[in-house]
Amino acid sequence: MTKLYAGILGKSCEDLTRPGLLKARSAVTDFTLPGLLPPQDFSDPAEPSSREVQVLSVDKGVFAGATALGDFFASDLAKEDTVPSAG
């Protein structure tokens, strides 16, 4: 996540005000950390940055104690979900 925030700060063009940072954040449309995060899109603050998940299994024989059971995916329900407005 530090890499994400560093990218947002880099896009802020030295405008570290709240509006400047929100504008820079909305320019992030395809942030990924392969194997750690699915693609993240922060362009619309009313939507989640990703609808994908990865299922992990406890595995005491590996570093960090978890093994991925597959790639990132989004269920049909997650793809169709809508986010209620805050108003």
Short mmCIF file of C-alpha atoms in Angstrom, two decimals:
data_model
loop_
_atom_site.label_atom_id
_atom_site.label_comp_id
_atom_site.label_asym_id
_atom_site.label_seq_id
_atom_site.Cartn_x
_atom_site.Cartn_y
_atom_site.Cartn_z
CA MET A 1 0.00 0.00 0.00
CA THR A 2 2.98 2.29 0.56
CA LYS A 3 3.75 1.98 -3.15
CA LEU A 4 0.19 3.05 -3.97
CA TYR A 5 0.32 6.09 -1.68
CA ALA A 6 3.75 7.05 -3.01
CA GLY A 7 2.30 6.97 -6.54
CA ILE A 8 -0.62 9.16 -5.51
CA LEU A 9 1.72 11.65 -3.85
CA GLY A 10 3.88 11.65 -6.98
CA LYS A 11 0.84 12.45 -9.15
CA SER A 12 -0.25 15.31 -6.90
CA CYS A 13 2.16 17.72 -8.64
CA GLU A 14 3.13 19.17 -5.27
CA ASP A 15 -0.50 20.09 -4.46
CA LEU A 16 -0.77 18.31 -1.12
CA THR A 17 -4.12 19.86 -0.26
CA ARG A 18 -7.06 17.50 0.18
CA PRO A 19 -8.50 18.41 -3.26
CA GLY A 20 -5.05 17.96 -4.84
CA LEU A 21 -4.59 14.52 -3.33
CA LEU A 22 -8.13 13.42 -4.24
CA LYS A 23 -7.53 14.53 -7.83
CA ALA A 24 -4.25 12.57 -7.93
CA ARG A 25 -5.99 9.54 -6.39
CA SER A 26 -8.69 9.58 -9.06
CA ALA A 27 -5.96 9.35 -11.73
CA VAL A 28 -4.99 5.89 -10.44
CA THR A 29 -6.97 3.52 -12.65
CA ASP A 30 -4.84 0.37 -12.86
CA PHE A 31 -2.62 -0.09 -9.82
CA THR A 32 -1.45 -3.65 -9.28
CA LEU A 33 0.93 -5.57 -7.09
CA PRO A 34 1.11 -8.96 -8.86
CA GLY A 35 0.29 -11.78 -6.49
CA LEU A 36 -0.72 -9.41 -3.71
CA LEU A 37 -3.56 -7.22 -5.03
CA PRO A 38 -5.96 -7.39 -7.94
CA PRO A 39 -5.99 -4.33 -10.24
CA GLN A 40 -7.19 -1.27 -8.31
CA ASP A 41 -9.17 1.58 -9.91
CA PHE A 42 -9.64 4.68 -7.76
CA SER A 43 -11.17 6.88 -10.48
CA ASP A 44 -14.70 6.80 -9.02
CA PRO A 45 -14.90 7.45 -5.25
CA ALA A 46 -18.46 6.08 -5.23
CA GLU A 47 -17.27 2.62 -6.31
CA PRO A 48 -14.96 0.09 -4.66
CA SER A 49 -11.41 0.10 -5.99
CA SER A 50 -11.77 -3.58 -6.89
CA ARG A 51 -14.44 -6.24 -6.79
CA GLU A 52 -11.97 -9.11 -7.00
CA VAL A 53 -10.84 -11.41 -4.21
CA GLN A 54 -8.41 -14.27 -3.77
CA VAL A 55 -9.19 -17.29 -1.62
CA LEU A 56 -6.38 -18.34 0.72
CA SER A 57 -5.88 -21.53 2.68
CA VAL A 58 -4.03 -21.82 5.97
CA ASP A 59 -0.71 -23.56 5.34
CA LYS A 60 1.75 -23.61 8.22
CA GLY A 61 4.43 -25.01 5.90
CA VAL A 62 4.85 -21.79 3.88
CA PHE A 63 6.08 -18.30 4.67
CA ALA A 64 3.23 -16.12 6.03
CA GLY A 65 1.13 -19.24 6.68
CA ALA A 66 -1.25 -19.03 3.71
CA THR A 67 -1.41 -20.46 0.20
CA ALA A 68 -3.51 -18.98 -2.62
CA LEU A 69 -6.07 -21.47 -3.95
CA GLY A 70 -6.37 -19.63 -7.27
CA ASP A 71 -6.06 -16.31 -9.03
CA PHE A 72 -8.02 -13.17 -8.19
CA PHE A 73 -11.63 -13.32 -9.39
CA ALA A 74 -14.93 -11.47 -9.08
CA SER A 75 -18.17 -13.38 -8.63
CA ASP A 76 -21.19 -12.50 -10.75
CA LEU A 77 -22.83 -11.06 -7.62
CA ALA A 78 -19.82 -8.81 -6.94
CA LYS A 79 -19.80 -7.60 -10.56
CA GLU A 80 -23.48 -6.61 -10.33
CA ASP A 81 -23.37 -5.06 -6.85
CA THR A 82 -24.13 -1.37 -6.59
CA VAL A 83 -22.92 1.00 -3.93
CA PRO A 84 -25.65 3.11 -2.29
CA SER A 85 -25.11 6.85 -2.39
CA ALA A 86 -23.98 8.56 0.78
CA GLY A 87 -26.77 11.11 0.55
#
